[in-house]
C-alpha positions as a printed Julia matrix, in Angstrom:
300×3 Matrix{Float64}:
   3.25    5.74    4.46
   2.28    3.05    6.73
   4.73   -0.02    5.23
   4.06   -3.47    4.01
   7.77   -4.67    3.62
   7.63   -8.65    3.33
  10.78  -11.01    3.63
  10.92  -13.6     1.07
  12.3   -16.22    3.44
   9.62  -17.61    6.2
  10.18  -17.12    9.43
   6.83  -16.46   12.46
   3.55  -14.55   11.97
   4.42  -12.39   14.76
   7.59  -11.57   12.95
   5.48   -9.5    10.49
   3.5    -6.95   12.76
   4.49   -4.47    9.93
   7.2    -7.29    8.65
   3.82   -7.89    6.4
   3.81   -4.21    4.98
   8.09   -5.07    4.26
   6.77   -8.36    2.76
   8.37  -10.46    5.66
   7.47  -14.49    5.41
   6.39  -16.17    8.45
   5.74  -19.31    9.87
   4.91  -20.69   13.27
   7.16  -23.18   14.56
   5.27  -26.56   16.2
   5.21  -27.12   19.65
   5.82  -29.91   21.9
   2.43  -30.45   22.76
   0.55  -31.23   19.39
  -2.84  -33.25   19.89
  -1.95  -37.18   19.5
  -3.47  -38.93   16.4
  -6.78  -40.57   16.7
  -6.82  -44.59   16.31
  -6.82  -45.24   13.07
 -10.03  -47.14   13.03
 -11.67  -43.57   14.63
 -10.14  -41.6    11.62
 -11.24  -43.56    8.74
 -14.86  -43.74   10.15
 -14.44  -40.03   10.03
 -12.92  -40.18    6.85
 -15.76  -42.03    5.65
 -18.44  -40.07    7.17
 -17.32  -36.61    7.03
 -15.21  -35.33    4.42
 -12.93  -32.11    5.07
 -14.26  -28.88    3.02
 -12.68  -28.1     0.3
  -9.72  -25.03    0.51
 -10.14  -21.95    0.45
  -9.44  -20.04   -2.09
  -7.8   -16.74   -1.61
  -7.12  -14.15   -4.19
  -7.19  -10.41   -4.93
 -10.44  -11.63   -6.87
 -11.4   -13.91   -3.97
 -10.23  -11.75   -0.55
 -11.33  -14.1     2.6
 -14.2   -12.82    4.75
 -13.76   -9.36    6.91
 -10.4    -8.77    4.73
 -10.97   -5.11    5.12
 -11.98   -5.16    8.52
  -9.04   -7.45    9.54
  -6.82   -4.63    8.21
  -8.18   -1.87    9.56
  -7.72   -4.09   13.22
  -4.43   -4.63   12.62
  -3.22   -0.9    11.95
  -5.15   -0.3    14.84
  -2.67   -1.9    17.33
   0.44   -0.71   15.29
   2.95    1.7    17.14
   2.01    5.87   15.88
   6.08    5.81   14.83
   7.95    5.08   12.13
   9.76    2.01   13.47
   5.42    1.34   13.57
   4.73    2.37    9.98
   7.88    0.25    8.78
   7.5    -2.85   10.8
  10.5    -2.3    12.72
  12.8    -1.77    9.95
  13.65    1.82   10.64
  16.47    1.2     8.94
  14.76    1.67    5.82
  13.34    4.79    5.77
  16.83    6.44    4.63
  17.2     4.77    1.2
  13.53    4.71    0.73
  13.05    8.17    0.66
  16.28    8.64   -1.09
  15.18    6.28   -4.11
  11.65    8.65   -3.93
  13.01   11.58   -4.35
  15.57   10.23   -7.15
  12.07    9.14   -9.05
  10.34   12.34   -8.72
  13.47   14.15  -10.06
  12.89   11.83  -13.2
   9.28   11.07  -13.14
   7.33   13.73  -11.45
   4.84   16.21  -12.72
   6.54   19.81  -13.85
   3.66   21.54  -11.39
   4.03   21.41   -7.54
   1.19   22.95   -6.3
  -0.66   19.75   -4.22
  -0.04   16.08   -3.27
  -1.93   13.51   -1.55
  -0.43   10.79    0.13
  -2.45    7.64    0.45
  -1.75    5.0     3.31
  -0.26    8.18    4.78
   0.03    6.84    8.33
   1.61    9.47   10.63
   3.27   11.21    7.65
   6.34    9.76    7.09
   6.77    9.81    3.29
   4.15   13.38    3.79
   7.04   14.95    5.84
   9.99   13.85    4.16
   9.49   13.82    0.41
   6.22   15.62   -0.15
   6.58   18.5     1.66
  10.0    19.85    0.45
   8.64   19.27   -2.88
   4.91   20.24   -2.8
   3.2    23.72   -1.32
   0.33   21.79    0.28
  -0.09   17.77    0.74
  -3.48   16.14    2.18
  -3.12   12.79    3.74
  -5.61   10.06    3.86
  -4.96    7.28    6.32
  -7.57    4.49    7.57
  -6.18    4.72   11.26
  -7.41    7.87   12.9
  -4.52    7.59   15.91
  -1.72    7.89   12.99
  -3.6    10.94   11.87
  -3.85   12.58   15.33
  -0.12   12.12   15.76
   0.76   13.28   12.26
   0.97   17.03   13.94
   3.67   16.24   16.28
   5.69   14.27   14.0
   5.64   16.51   11.04
   6.46   19.51   13.52
   4.72   23.1    14.06
   6.55   24.81   11.13
   6.02   21.88    8.21
   2.27   21.55    9.34
   1.13   24.67    7.95
   1.66   22.9     4.4
  -0.98   20.06    5.76
  -3.87   20.53    3.72
  -6.92   18.26    4.67
  -6.07   14.46    6.79
  -8.98   12.12    5.44
  -9.59    9.29    7.96
 -10.91    6.32    5.26
  -9.92    3.15    3.56
  -8.95    3.46    0.23
 -11.81    1.4    -1.24
 -13.95    3.83    0.35
 -11.93    7.11   -0.29
 -13.29    9.67   -3.45
 -10.31   12.36   -3.49
 -11.57   15.91   -4.55
 -11.71   16.22   -8.83
  -9.0    18.19   -9.93
  -6.82   18.96   -7.49
  -3.36   17.19   -6.96
  -0.41   17.56   -9.33
   1.16   14.28   -7.47
  -0.77   11.14   -5.46
   1.73    8.77   -3.88
   0.73    5.74   -3.32
   2.97    3.31   -1.31
   2.6    -0.06    0.45
  -1.07    0.5     0.91
  -2.51   -1.29   -2.17
  -2.03   -4.84   -1.12
  -5.11   -3.89    1.53
  -7.65   -3.76   -1.87
  -9.06   -6.49   -4.18
  -8.72   -6.11   -7.63
 -11.79   -4.3    -8.25
 -11.6    -1.92   -5.89
  -8.25   -1.18   -6.71
  -9.39   -0.23  -10.51
 -12.13    1.96   -8.94
  -9.48    3.77   -6.61
  -7.01    4.4    -9.61
  -9.66    5.5   -11.69
 -11.14    7.98   -9.29
  -7.77    9.03   -9.05
  -7.04    9.64  -12.22
 -10.17   12.17  -11.96
  -8.45   14.06   -9.06
  -5.08   14.74  -10.89
  -4.32   18.28  -12.56
  -4.03   18.69  -16.0
  -0.62   16.97  -16.7
  -0.67   15.13  -13.07
   1.41   11.83  -11.72
   0.34    8.99   -9.52
   3.01    6.99   -8.43
   2.62    3.85   -6.86
   5.17    2.16   -4.54
   4.55   -1.59   -4.11
   5.78   -4.99   -2.84
   6.39   -7.39   -6.07
   6.24  -11.19   -5.91
   9.5   -11.58   -7.78
  12.48   -9.85   -8.59
  12.56  -10.98  -12.41
  10.24   -7.91  -14.25
   9.33  -10.67  -17.07
   8.15  -13.46  -14.52
   4.72  -14.07  -16.0
   3.64  -16.48  -13.44
   4.05  -15.54  -10.01
   0.86  -15.25   -8.08
  -0.16  -13.05   -5.43
   0.6   -14.01   -1.82
  -1.19  -13.1     1.08
  -0.5   -12.27    4.54
  -3.12  -13.03    6.98
  -1.6   -11.0    10.01
  -2.09   -7.91    8.13
  -4.45   -9.15    5.42
  -2.53   -7.75    2.68
  -1.72   -9.41   -0.71
   1.82   -8.96   -2.25
   1.08   -9.09   -6.17
   3.21   -9.27   -9.24
   4.83   -7.17  -11.78
   2.71   -8.09  -14.47
  -0.16   -7.94  -12.46
   0.33   -4.71  -11.39
   0.41   -3.68  -15.0
  -2.87   -5.74  -15.87
  -4.5    -3.57  -13.0
  -3.06   -0.27  -14.45
  -4.06   -1.31  -18.03
  -7.62   -1.98  -16.78
  -7.44    2.15  -14.96
  -6.64    3.17  -18.22
  -3.58    4.55  -16.97
  -0.3     4.46  -18.93
   3.14    3.77  -17.18
   5.38    6.61  -17.63
   7.85    5.46  -15.74
   9.3     2.77  -13.53
  12.34    1.68  -11.19
  13.1    -0.78   -8.85
  14.19    0.5    -5.45
  17.86    0.11   -4.34
  19.8    -0.33   -1.66
  16.96   -2.79    0.47
  17.84   -6.44    2.0
  17.36   -9.2    -0.18
  15.21  -11.11    2.5
  12.57   -8.83    1.81
  10.23   -8.52   -1.26
  11.47   -6.41   -4.1
  10.06   -3.12   -4.34
   8.86   -1.04   -7.25
   7.95    2.13   -8.39
   5.67    2.99  -11.46
   4.95    6.86  -12.7
   1.15    6.78  -14.03
  -0.67    9.33  -16.35
  -4.19    8.62  -17.27
  -4.65    7.6   -20.7
  -7.68    9.73  -21.35
  -8.04   13.3   -20.54
 -10.98   12.62  -17.37
 -11.25   16.45  -16.85
 -10.9    19.78  -18.82
  -8.55   22.6   -17.47
 -11.37   24.68  -16.77
 -12.94   21.88  -14.47
 -13.21   23.85  -10.88
 -12.53   21.9    -7.82
 -15.92   21.64   -6.33
 -14.58   20.26   -2.78
 -12.88   22.91   -0.28
 -10.76   24.94   -1.37
  -7.29   24.5    -0.93
  -5.38   26.23    1.84
  -4.15   29.91    1.72
């Protein structure tokens, strides 16, 4: 999945070129040619005649203008490679996939017919995690060039396991009802507002097969699982939020999902945000076992 990995320490905004997905925090150094200060008398007059605007409040409930379009633009400029998906941190690929396999061993679904990779990018997770476990995998990704690259990256033989490739932002995507034993969502929910995230998870719940599972794997603002105060941070470069564990748990609750398993990603550098995995199941039965899939038939 295309990643937003973010280091906790501050560095330059350019360094995020997917460092945002990995949680890397950056701040640009001051240049030598800063504007000179105006004479104090001018400053006083400006202050008296024109008050500065109030600071812009940015949060997952009050996103900035162009929140979605800025993210789409950012990813359209990223290289369709594993290194591009991981913001230059391709060394994270192996420990990421290893821990994801272990998590599915413990909390994954019993049935392994069909999976969905959300924010799939070129298919990094699809190829290394989902195809080895599931008969068929659908991909949903906002960047068409990533989906176009998927066949070459995944390979001709394994590509037979790919069902549909949807080009869409998750805020606009409705997965086929009752189709998926697993819906995998990694490093992409930061691109959704709270309202859109809840709506998407509710649609995912309806897309699960009987006993299906949703897995969310995302950056968390604090490594302390009991942190009740951590606020969401906003990365202007890729237009994404990093939420606290508590914020995610609250959003899962509002989506009528229960947490059936949770783990912290291991073997990642301490310079990036901690990453947590959550296994989610619908609190209520959204569809009956006999509800047909009204979308295109499964691949044969």
